């Protein structure tokens, strides 16, 4: 029994799109009762323990006295052993455009719980993309170089655009309610489909919504990132592995009908990221094909990926039983 559970957990984490999708059903739109039940990230759930090891919390050094929970203000991801990817607006003063001091931020690694565990890592330097402009929010991307190799599992950054309709995952410790009053201790996750460029240009206008952005979410709202989720990852499965395609950047309110969350479009920054991280060890990447888990009606594929690993397990047990 124990073995079965372990195997199940493994399957569940490697293909969690399938499981989340099949467990919550196709009502990704969310019936009212579902929306009331789920109120994390916004409309999400607590992430399984250890599910997103590469996601880290950014802590404000001056607030550390009150603990990680009070000091957390943004997220980031470990994309190479000593490099954290985050949003530029997390490390630049929004009034003056001044860059934060490296010593003013600590990186909390190795825990999804702000209330316990983890290690605080020091930052050696902060690199903001040269095209980032704090008044427009364009090119909202920055790299933090850690003082030491983190030893944390890295997430590959995809060089490709995620296909429209792909059910992507966002995670963070950001607000769980639209008014941004409640913040969780445990990392939250929710799935949001990638939305077409033209839809987001229509909503936000081409000056606001630039070529360096992608958006994701539901026309009816209800599931979205919110305050303090910034800098965290928007991820999809490419060739059976989670890769990062976006960075949580901005939105109009949170989880509002008619508005989508906006994320930094990582395919635009492939070269810039590589320039800094290429000599670092432990980098993932180089995948070509996207998972077939879309938000649309293709449930045949999902069912296959749910049943296939299970049948393998059953087969294995049968063989073992026969020996
Ligand atoms: N700018 C916010 C932050 O600093 C993230 C907002 C994301 N908003 C949204 N509606 N998706 O944490």
Coordinates of C-alpha atoms and ligand atoms in Angstrom, one line a residue:
X1 CA 0.0 0.0 0.0
X2 CA 2.8 2.3 1.0
X3 CA 4.5 1.7 -2.3
X4 CA 1.4 2.3 -4.2
X5 CA 0.9 5.7 -2.5
X6 CA 4.4 6.7 -3.3
X7 CA 4.1 5.8 -6.9
X8 CA 0.8 7.7 -7.0
X9 CA 2.4 10.8 -5.6
X10 CA 5.2 10.6 -8.2
X11 CA 2.7 10.3 -11.0
X12 CA 0.6 13.1 -9.5
X13 CA 3.5 15.5 -9.3
X14 CA 4.9 14.7 -12.7
X15 CA 1.6 15.0 -14.4
X16 CA -0.3 17.2 -12.1
X17 CA -2.1 19.0 -14.9
X18 CA -3.9 15.8 -15.5
X19 CA -4.8 15.2 -12.0
X20 CA -5.9 18.7 -11.1
X21 CA -7.9 18.8 -14.3
X22 CA -9.6 15.5 -13.7
X23 CA -10.2 16.1 -10.1
X24 CA -11.7 19.5 -10.5
X25 CA -13.5 18.4 -13.6
X26 CA -13.8 20.4 -16.7
X27 CA -15.5 23.3 -14.9
X28 CA -12.3 25.3 -15.0
X29 CA -14.6 28.2 -15.2
X30 CA -15.8 27.3 -11.8
X31 CA -19.3 27.0 -10.5
X32 CA -20.2 29.4 -7.7
X33 CA -19.8 26.8 -5.1
X34 CA -16.4 25.9 -6.4
X35 CA -15.3 29.6 -6.2
X36 CA -16.5 29.8 -2.6
X37 CA -14.6 26.7 -1.6
X38 CA -11.3 27.7 -3.2
X39 CA -9.9 31.0 -2.3
X40 CA -6.2 30.7 -2.5
X41 CA -3.6 32.6 -4.8
X42 CA -7.1 33.6 -6.0
X43 CA -9.2 30.6 -6.7
X44 CA -6.3 28.1 -6.2
X45 CA -5.2 25.5 -3.6
X46 CA -2.3 24.9 -1.3
X47 CA 0.6 23.4 -3.3
X48 CA 1.6 19.9 -2.4
X49 CA 4.7 19.8 -0.2
X50 CA 7.8 20.0 -2.3
X51 CA 5.9 20.4 -5.6
X52 CA 7.6 23.6 -6.7
X53 CA 11.2 23.4 -5.3
X54 CA 12.5 26.1 -7.7
X55 CA 10.0 28.7 -6.5
X56 CA 11.6 31.0 -3.8
X57 CA 10.2 33.9 -1.7
X58 CA 11.9 37.3 -1.8
X59 CA 12.1 38.8 1.7
X60 CA 12.6 42.4 2.7
X61 CA 15.7 42.4 4.9
X62 CA 14.4 45.3 7.0
X63 CA 11.2 43.4 7.9
X64 CA 12.9 40.1 8.8
X65 CA 12.6 40.8 12.5
X66 CA 8.9 40.0 12.2
X67 CA 9.6 36.7 10.4
X68 CA 9.4 35.4 6.8
X69 CA 5.7 35.8 6.5
X70 CA 5.8 39.6 7.2
X71 CA 8.9 40.1 5.1
X72 CA 7.8 38.3 1.9
X73 CA 6.9 40.7 -0.9
X74 CA 7.6 38.9 -4.2
X75 CA 8.6 35.5 -5.6
X76 CA 11.3 34.3 -7.9
X77 CA 12.6 31.0 -9.4
X78 CA 16.0 29.3 -9.3
X79 CA 16.9 28.9 -13.0
X80 CA 20.5 28.1 -12.5
X81 CA 22.5 27.2 -9.4
X82 CA 23.1 30.7 -8.3
X83 CA 20.6 32.7 -10.3
X84 CA 17.1 33.8 -9.3
X85 CA 14.7 35.0 -12.0
X86 CA 12.1 37.6 -10.9
X87 CA 10.2 40.7 -12.0
X88 CA 12.1 44.0 -12.3
X89 CA 9.3 45.8 -10.5
X90 CA 10.1 43.7 -7.4
X91 CA 13.6 45.2 -7.2
X92 CA 13.1 48.7 -8.4
X93 CA 11.5 51.6 -6.5
X94 CA 8.2 52.3 -8.1
X95 CA 8.3 56.0 -7.3
X96 CA 11.9 56.9 -8.2
X97 CA 13.0 54.0 -10.4
X98 CA 16.0 53.5 -8.2
X99 CA 17.5 50.0 -8.0
X100 CA 17.3 48.2 -4.6
X101 CA 20.5 47.4 -2.7
X102 CA 21.4 43.7 -3.0
X103 CA 21.6 43.6 0.8
X104 CA 18.0 44.8 1.2
X105 CA 16.7 41.5 -0.2
X106 CA 17.1 37.9 1.1
X107 CA 16.0 34.8 -0.9
X108 CA 14.1 32.1 1.1
X109 CA 14.8 28.7 -0.4
X110 CA 13.8 25.2 0.4
X111 CA 10.4 25.7 1.9
X112 CA 6.9 26.3 0.7
X113 CA 5.8 27.4 4.2
X114 CA 6.7 31.0 5.3
X115 CA 6.0 29.9 8.9
X116 CA 8.7 27.3 9.1
X117 CA 11.8 25.8 7.6
X118 CA 13.9 27.0 4.7
X119 CA 17.2 29.0 4.4
X120 CA 17.8 32.6 3.7
X121 CA 20.3 33.2 1.0
X122 CA 22.2 36.5 0.4
X123 CA 22.3 38.2 -2.9
X124 CA 25.5 39.4 -4.6
X125 CA 24.0 41.6 -7.3
X126 CA 20.8 42.6 -8.9
X127 CA 20.6 42.9 -12.7
X128 CA 17.6 44.6 -14.2
X129 CA 16.9 44.3 -17.9
X130 CA 18.1 47.5 -19.7
X131 CA 14.7 48.0 -21.4
X132 CA 12.8 47.9 -18.1
X133 CA 11.1 51.2 -17.5
X134 CA 9.4 51.6 -14.1
X135 CA 6.7 53.9 -15.4
X136 CA 5.5 51.6 -18.2
X137 CA 6.3 48.2 -16.7
X138 CA 7.7 46.9 -20.0
X139 CA 10.4 44.2 -20.0
X140 CA 9.6 43.4 -16.4
X141 CA 12.5 41.0 -15.7
X142 CA 15.5 40.9 -13.4
X143 CA 18.1 38.4 -12.3
X144 CA 19.5 38.1 -8.8
X145 CA 22.9 36.6 -8.4
X146 CA 23.2 34.6 -5.2
X147 CA 26.3 34.8 -3.1
X148 CA 26.6 31.0 -3.1
X149 CA 25.2 28.1 -5.2
X150 CA 21.8 27.3 -3.8
X151 CA 21.9 23.6 -4.5
X152 CA 18.2 23.9 -5.3
X153 CA 16.5 22.2 -8.2
X154 CA 16.3 24.5 -11.2
X155 CA 13.4 25.1 -13.5
X156 CA 14.2 25.5 -17.2
X157 CA 13.2 28.7 -19.0
X158 CA 11.5 28.0 -22.3
X159 CA 12.7 29.7 -25.4
X160 CA 9.3 29.2 -27.0
X161 CA 6.0 30.9 -26.6
X162 CA 3.4 28.7 -24.8
X163 CA 0.5 27.9 -27.2
X164 CA -2.7 29.7 -26.7
X165 CA -5.1 27.7 -24.6
X166 CA -2.4 25.8 -22.7
X167 CA -3.4 25.4 -19.2
X168 CA -0.5 26.9 -17.3
X169 CA 0.2 26.9 -13.6
X170 CA 1.0 29.9 -11.5
X171 CA 2.2 29.7 -7.9
X172 CA 2.9 32.2 -5.1
X173 CA 2.3 33.5 -1.6
X174 CA 0.3 36.5 -2.9
X175 CA -3.1 37.6 -1.7
X176 CA -5.9 35.1 -1.7
X177 CA -8.7 37.7 -2.0
X178 CA -9.5 40.4 -4.5
X179 CA -9.1 43.1 -1.9
X180 CA -5.6 41.8 -1.2
X181 CA -6.2 41.6 2.5
X182 CA -5.4 38.0 3.2
X183 CA -2.1 36.4 2.6
X184 CA -1.3 32.6 3.0
X185 CA 1.7 31.1 4.8
X186 CA 1.7 28.1 2.4
X187 CA 2.6 28.4 -1.3
X188 CA -0.6 28.4 -3.4
X189 CA -1.1 27.2 -7.0
X190 CA -3.7 27.7 -9.6
X191 CA -4.1 26.8 -13.3
X192 CA -4.9 29.5 -15.9
X193 CA -5.1 29.2 -19.7
X194 CA -2.8 31.2 -21.9
X195 CA -4.9 33.8 -23.7
X196 CA -4.2 35.2 -27.2
X197 CA -2.3 38.4 -27.8
X198 CA -5.2 40.0 -29.7
X199 CA -7.6 39.5 -26.8
X200 CA -5.2 41.1 -24.4
X201 CA -4.3 44.0 -26.7
X202 CA -8.1 44.6 -27.1
X203 CA -8.5 44.8 -23.3
X204 CA -5.4 46.7 -22.3
X205 CA -4.4 48.5 -25.5
X206 CA -1.1 48.1 -27.4
X207 CA 0.7 50.7 -25.5
X208 CA 0.1 49.0 -22.2
X209 CA 0.2 45.5 -23.4
X210 CA 3.5 45.2 -25.2
X211 CA 5.3 42.5 -27.2
X212 CA 7.2 41.6 -24.0
X213 CA 4.0 40.4 -22.3
X214 CA 1.6 37.5 -22.4
X215 CA -1.6 37.1 -20.5
X216 CA -3.4 34.2 -18.9
X217 CA -6.7 33.7 -17.0
X218 CA -10.4 33.4 -17.5
X219 CA -12.8 35.9 -19.0
X220 CA -15.0 35.4 -16.0
X221 CA -12.1 36.0 -13.6
X222 CA -12.1 34.0 -10.4
X223 CA -8.6 32.5 -10.8
X224 CA -5.6 34.8 -11.0
X225 CA -2.4 35.9 -9.4
X226 CA -2.6 38.9 -7.0
X227 CA -0.5 41.2 -4.9
X228 CA 2.8 39.7 -3.8
X229 CA 2.7 37.0 -6.4
X230 CA 4.8 39.1 -8.6
X231 CA 8.2 37.6 -9.8
X232 CA 6.8 34.1 -9.5
X233 CA 6.5 31.6 -12.4
X234 CA 3.9 30.9 -15.1
X235 CA 4.7 27.4 -16.1
X236 CA 3.6 24.8 -18.6
X237 CA 4.6 21.2 -19.4
X238 CA 6.9 20.9 -22.3
X239 CA 8.1 17.3 -23.1
X240 CA 6.9 16.0 -19.8
X241 CA 8.6 18.6 -17.7
X242 CA 7.6 21.9 -16.2
X243 CA 9.2 24.8 -17.9
X244 CA 8.8 28.5 -17.1
X245 CA 7.2 30.7 -19.8
X246 CA 6.3 33.8 -17.9
X247 CA 6.9 35.9 -14.8
X248 CA 3.9 37.3 -12.8
X249 CA 3.9 41.0 -13.6
X250 CA 0.7 43.0 -13.4
X251 CA -3.1 43.1 -13.8
X252 CA -6.1 45.4 -13.2
X253 CA -7.3 44.4 -9.8
X254 CA -7.2 40.7 -9.2
X255 CA -9.4 37.9 -10.7
X256 CA -11.8 40.5 -12.1
X257 CA -14.1 39.4 -14.9
X258 CA -13.0 40.8 -18.3
X259 CA -9.3 41.2 -17.2
X260 CA -6.5 38.7 -17.4
X261 CA -3.2 38.5 -15.4
X262 CA -0.2 39.8 -17.4
X263 CA 3.1 38.0 -17.3
X264 CA 6.6 38.8 -18.7
X265 CA 7.0 36.9 -22.0
X266 CA 10.1 34.9 -21.4
X267 CA 10.6 33.8 -25.0
X268 CA 11.7 37.4 -25.7
X269 CA 14.5 37.3 -23.1
X270 CA 16.1 33.9 -23.8
X271 CA 19.3 35.5 -25.0
X272 CA 19.5 38.0 -22.2
X273 CA 19.0 35.3 -19.6
X274 CA 21.6 32.9 -21.2
X275 CA 24.2 35.7 -21.3
X276 CA 24.3 35.7 -17.5
X277 CA 23.5 32.1 -16.7
X278 CA 25.3 30.1 -19.4
X279 CA 28.4 29.5 -17.3
X280 CA 26.3 28.4 -14.3
X281 CA 25.9 24.7 -13.6
X282 CA 22.6 22.8 -13.4
X283 CA 20.6 24.5 -16.0
X284 CA 17.7 22.8 -17.6
X285 CA 16.1 23.5 -21.0
X286 CA 16.0 22.5 -24.6
X287 CA 12.5 21.0 -25.0
X288 CA 10.4 21.2 -28.0
X289 CA 6.9 20.0 -27.6
X290 CA 4.1 21.2 -25.4
X291 CA 1.9 19.1 -23.3
X292 CA -1.5 18.5 -24.8
X293 CA -3.3 19.7 -21.7
X294 CA -5.3 22.6 -23.0
X295 CA -8.2 24.3 -21.3
X296 CA -10.4 23.4 -24.3
X297 CA -12.6 20.4 -24.8
X298 CA -10.0 17.7 -25.6
X299 CA -10.6 15.5 -22.6
X300 CA -9.5 12.3 -24.5
X301 CA -5.8 13.2 -24.0
X302 CA -6.2 14.0 -20.3
X303 CA -8.0 10.7 -19.7
X304 CA -5.2 8.8 -21.5
X305 CA -2.5 10.4 -19.3
X306 CA -4.5 9.7 -16.2
X307 CA -5.2 6.1 -17.1
X308 CA -1.9 5.2 -18.7
X309 CA 0.3 5.5 -15.6
X310 CA -2.3 3.8 -13.5
X311 CA -2.5 0.9 -15.9
X312 CA 1.3 0.6 -15.8
X313 CA 1.1 0.4 -12.0
X314 CA -1.5 -2.2 -12.0
X315 CA 0.4 -4.2 -14.6
X316 CA 3.5 -4.0 -12.5
X317 CA 1.7 -5.2 -9.4
X318 CA 0.2 -8.1 -11.4
X319 CA 3.7 -9.1 -12.7
X320 CA 5.1 -8.9 -9.2
X321 CA 2.2 -10.9 -7.8
X322 CA 2.8 -13.7 -10.3
X323 CA 6.5 -14.0 -9.4
Ligands
LIG1 N1 2.0 43.4 -9.4 C1 1.6 42.4 -8.5 C2 2.7 42.1 -7.5 O1 3.5 43.0 -7.3 C3 1.1 41.2 -9.2 C4 -0.2 41.4 -9.8 C5 -0.7 40.4 -10.6 N2 -2.1 40.8 -10.8 C6 -3.0 40.1 -11.5 N3 -4.2 40.5 -11.5 N4 -2.7 39.0 -12.1 O2 2.6 41.2 -6.8

